[in-house]
PDB file of C-alpha atoms in Angstrom:
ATOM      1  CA  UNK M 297      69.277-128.581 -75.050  1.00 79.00           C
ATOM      2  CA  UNK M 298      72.930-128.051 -74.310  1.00 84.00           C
ATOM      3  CA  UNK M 299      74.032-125.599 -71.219  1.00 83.00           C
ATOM      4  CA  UNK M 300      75.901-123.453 -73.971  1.00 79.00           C
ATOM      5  CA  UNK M 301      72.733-123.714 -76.391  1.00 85.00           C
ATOM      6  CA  UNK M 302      70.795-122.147 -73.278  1.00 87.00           C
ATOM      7  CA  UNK M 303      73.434-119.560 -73.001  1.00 84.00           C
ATOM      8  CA  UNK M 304      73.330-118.574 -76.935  1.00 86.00           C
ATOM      9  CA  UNK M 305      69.416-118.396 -76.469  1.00 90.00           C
ATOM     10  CA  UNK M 306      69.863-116.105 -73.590  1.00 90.00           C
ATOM     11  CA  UNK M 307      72.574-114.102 -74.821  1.00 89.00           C
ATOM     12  CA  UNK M 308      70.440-113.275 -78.074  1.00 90.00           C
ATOM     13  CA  UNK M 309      67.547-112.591 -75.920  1.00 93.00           C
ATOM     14  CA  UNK M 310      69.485-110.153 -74.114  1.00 93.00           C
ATOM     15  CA  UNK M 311      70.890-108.356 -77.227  1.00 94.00           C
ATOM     16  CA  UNK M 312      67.293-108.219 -79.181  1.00 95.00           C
ATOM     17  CA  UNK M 313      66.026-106.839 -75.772  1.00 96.00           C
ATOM     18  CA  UNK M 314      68.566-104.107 -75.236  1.00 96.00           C
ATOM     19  CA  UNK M 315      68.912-103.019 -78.966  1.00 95.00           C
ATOM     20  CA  UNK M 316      64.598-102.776 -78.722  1.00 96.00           C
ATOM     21  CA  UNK M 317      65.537-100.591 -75.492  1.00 97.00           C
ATOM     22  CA  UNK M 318      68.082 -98.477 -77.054  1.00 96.00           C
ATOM     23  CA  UNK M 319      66.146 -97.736 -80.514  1.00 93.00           C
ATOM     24  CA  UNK M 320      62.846 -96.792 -78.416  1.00 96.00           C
ATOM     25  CA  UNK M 321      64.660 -94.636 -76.083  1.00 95.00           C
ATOM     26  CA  UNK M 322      66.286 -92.735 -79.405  1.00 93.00           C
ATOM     27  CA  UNK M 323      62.658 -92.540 -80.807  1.00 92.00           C
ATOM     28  CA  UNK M 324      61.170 -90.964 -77.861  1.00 96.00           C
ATOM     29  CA  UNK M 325      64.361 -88.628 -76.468  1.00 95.00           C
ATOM     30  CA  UNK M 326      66.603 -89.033 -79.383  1.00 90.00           C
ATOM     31  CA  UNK M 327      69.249 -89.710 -76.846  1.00 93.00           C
ATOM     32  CA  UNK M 328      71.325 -93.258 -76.122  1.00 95.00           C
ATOM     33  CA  UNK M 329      71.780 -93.535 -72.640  1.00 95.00           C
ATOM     34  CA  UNK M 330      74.855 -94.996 -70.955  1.00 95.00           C
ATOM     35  CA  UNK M 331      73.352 -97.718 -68.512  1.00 96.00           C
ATOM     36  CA  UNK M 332      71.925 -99.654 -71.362  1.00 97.00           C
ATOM     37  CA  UNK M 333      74.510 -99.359 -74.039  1.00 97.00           C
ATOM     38  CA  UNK M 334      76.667-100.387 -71.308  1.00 96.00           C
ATOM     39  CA  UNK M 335      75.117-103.566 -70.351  1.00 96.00           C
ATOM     40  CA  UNK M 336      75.004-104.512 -73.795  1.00 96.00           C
ATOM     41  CA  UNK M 337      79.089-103.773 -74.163  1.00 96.00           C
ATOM     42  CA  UNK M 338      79.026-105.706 -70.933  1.00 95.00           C
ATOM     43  CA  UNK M 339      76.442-109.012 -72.052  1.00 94.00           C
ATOM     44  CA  UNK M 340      78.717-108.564 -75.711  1.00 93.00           C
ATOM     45  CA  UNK M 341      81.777-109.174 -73.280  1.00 93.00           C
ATOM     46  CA  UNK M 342      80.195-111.716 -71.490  1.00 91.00           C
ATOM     47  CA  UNK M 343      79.131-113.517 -74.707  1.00 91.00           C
ATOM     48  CA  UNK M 344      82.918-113.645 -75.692  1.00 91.00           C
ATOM     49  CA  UNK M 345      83.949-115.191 -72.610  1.00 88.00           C
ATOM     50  CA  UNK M 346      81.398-117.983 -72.999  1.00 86.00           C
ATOM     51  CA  UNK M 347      83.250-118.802 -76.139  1.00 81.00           C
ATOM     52  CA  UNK M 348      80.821-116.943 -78.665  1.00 78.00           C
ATOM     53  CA  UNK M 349      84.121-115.335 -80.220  1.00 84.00           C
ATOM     54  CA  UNK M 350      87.390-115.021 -79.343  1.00 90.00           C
ATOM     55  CA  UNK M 351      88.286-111.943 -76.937  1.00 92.00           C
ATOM     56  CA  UNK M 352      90.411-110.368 -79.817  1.00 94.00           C
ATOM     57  CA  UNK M 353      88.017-110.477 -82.093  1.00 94.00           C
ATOM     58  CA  UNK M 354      85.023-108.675 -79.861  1.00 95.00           C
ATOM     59  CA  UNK M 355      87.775-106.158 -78.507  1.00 95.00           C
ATOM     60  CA  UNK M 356      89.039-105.370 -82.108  1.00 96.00           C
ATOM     61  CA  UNK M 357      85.601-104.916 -82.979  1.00 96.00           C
ATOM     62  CA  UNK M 358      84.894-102.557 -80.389  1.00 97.00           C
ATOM     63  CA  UNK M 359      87.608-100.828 -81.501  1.00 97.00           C
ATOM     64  CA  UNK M 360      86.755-100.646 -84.948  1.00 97.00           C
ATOM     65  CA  UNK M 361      83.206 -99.953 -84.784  1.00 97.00           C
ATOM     66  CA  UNK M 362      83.870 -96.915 -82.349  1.00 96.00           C
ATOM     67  CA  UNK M 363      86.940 -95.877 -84.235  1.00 96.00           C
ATOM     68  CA  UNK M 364      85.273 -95.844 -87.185  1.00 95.00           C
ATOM     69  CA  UNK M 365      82.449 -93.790 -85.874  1.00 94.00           C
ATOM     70  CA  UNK M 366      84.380 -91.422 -83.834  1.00 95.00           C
ATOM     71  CA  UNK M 367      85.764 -90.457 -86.434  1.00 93.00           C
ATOM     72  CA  UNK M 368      82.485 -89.651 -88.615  1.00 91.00           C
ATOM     73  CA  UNK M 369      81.995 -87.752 -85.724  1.00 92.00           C
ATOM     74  CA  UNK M 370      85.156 -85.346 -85.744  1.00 92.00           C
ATOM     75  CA  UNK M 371      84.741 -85.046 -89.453  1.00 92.00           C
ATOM     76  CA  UNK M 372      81.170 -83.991 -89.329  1.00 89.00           C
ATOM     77  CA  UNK M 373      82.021 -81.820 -86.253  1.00 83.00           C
ATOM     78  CA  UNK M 374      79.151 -83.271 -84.247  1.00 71.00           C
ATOM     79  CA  UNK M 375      76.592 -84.711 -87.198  1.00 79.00           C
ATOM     80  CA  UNK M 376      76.346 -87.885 -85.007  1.00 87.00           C
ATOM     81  CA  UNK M 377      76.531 -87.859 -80.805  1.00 89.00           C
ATOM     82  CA  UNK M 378      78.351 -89.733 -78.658  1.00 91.00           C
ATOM     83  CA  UNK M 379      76.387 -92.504 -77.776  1.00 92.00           C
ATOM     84  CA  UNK M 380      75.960 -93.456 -81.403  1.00 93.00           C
ATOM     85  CA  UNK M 381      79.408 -94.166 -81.114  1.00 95.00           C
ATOM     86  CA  UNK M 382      79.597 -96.117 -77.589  1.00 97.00           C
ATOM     87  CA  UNK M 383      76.879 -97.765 -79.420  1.00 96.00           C
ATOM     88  CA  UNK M 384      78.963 -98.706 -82.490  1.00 96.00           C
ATOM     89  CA  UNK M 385      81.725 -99.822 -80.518  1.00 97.00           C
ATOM     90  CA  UNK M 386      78.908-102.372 -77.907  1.00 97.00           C
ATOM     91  CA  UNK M 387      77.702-103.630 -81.712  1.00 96.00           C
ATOM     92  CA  UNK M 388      81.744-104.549 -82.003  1.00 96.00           C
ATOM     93  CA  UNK M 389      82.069-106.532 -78.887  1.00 95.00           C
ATOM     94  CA  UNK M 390      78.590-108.138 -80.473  1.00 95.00           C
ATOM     95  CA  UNK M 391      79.992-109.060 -83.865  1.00 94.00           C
ATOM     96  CA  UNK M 392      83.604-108.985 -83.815  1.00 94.00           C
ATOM     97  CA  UNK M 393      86.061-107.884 -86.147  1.00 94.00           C
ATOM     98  CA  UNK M 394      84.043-109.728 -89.118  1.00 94.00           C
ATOM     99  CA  UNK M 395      80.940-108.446 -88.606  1.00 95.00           C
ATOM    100  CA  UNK M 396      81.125-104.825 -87.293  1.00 96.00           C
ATOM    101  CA  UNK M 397      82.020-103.258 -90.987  1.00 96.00           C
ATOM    102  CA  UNK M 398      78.598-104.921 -92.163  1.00 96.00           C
ATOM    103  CA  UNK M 399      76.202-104.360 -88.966  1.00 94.00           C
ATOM    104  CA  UNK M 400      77.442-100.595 -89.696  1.00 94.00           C
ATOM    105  CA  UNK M 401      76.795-101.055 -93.429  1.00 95.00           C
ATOM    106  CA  UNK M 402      72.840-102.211 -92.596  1.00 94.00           C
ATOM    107  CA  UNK M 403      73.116 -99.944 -90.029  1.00 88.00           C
ATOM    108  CA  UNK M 404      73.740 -96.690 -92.420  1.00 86.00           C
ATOM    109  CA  UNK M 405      71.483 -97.724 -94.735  1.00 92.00           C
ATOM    110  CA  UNK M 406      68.635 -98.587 -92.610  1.00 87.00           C
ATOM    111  CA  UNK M 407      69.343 -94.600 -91.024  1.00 80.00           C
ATOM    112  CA  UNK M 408      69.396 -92.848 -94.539  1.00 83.00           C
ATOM    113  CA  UNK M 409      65.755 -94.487 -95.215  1.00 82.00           C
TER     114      UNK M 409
END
């Protein structure tokens, strides 16, 4: 097993283990706190510096993802909180440009059941 093989196994441990986090915390408090959407923004960034994706592409997808939820969140004038949306924009670094617009798809879709 290659050095960046070990890495990719690690780095997908680490989301899977911080995404179990996050959705148990919301269960329990219904809140999304800071410290652990922030280390997965910051594992996300570290995963594009390893050569996962290119930095454009997780920082445009940071963008997007929180842009694009931000905004749900002005127009429903609070429906969804803030860390849904520092969530949404960790998912970008995550996915990229490509993949945020889907991940929010599943990730609508899974919330309306």
């Amino acid at each position: 097993m290659s050095i960046h093989e070990v890495c990719l196994l690690a780095g997908g441990f680490a989301f899977f283990a911080l995404l179990l986090r996050l959705s148990v915390d919301d269960i329990r408090t219904g809140f999304l706190y800071d410290r652990w959407v922030g280390l997965l923004a910051a594992a996300g960034l570290i995963m594009a510096a390893l050569g996962q994706r290119t930095l454009f592409s997780a920082i445009s997808g940071a963008l997007l993802g929180g842009g694009l939820l931000f905004a749900v969140r002005m127009l429903s004038r609070g429906g969804i909180g803030g860390g849904d949306v520092k969530l949404a924009a960790a998912l970008g670094l995550w996915t990229g440009h490509t993949g945020i617009l889907p991940a929010l798809f599943v990730a609508f879709l899974l919330g309306s059941l």
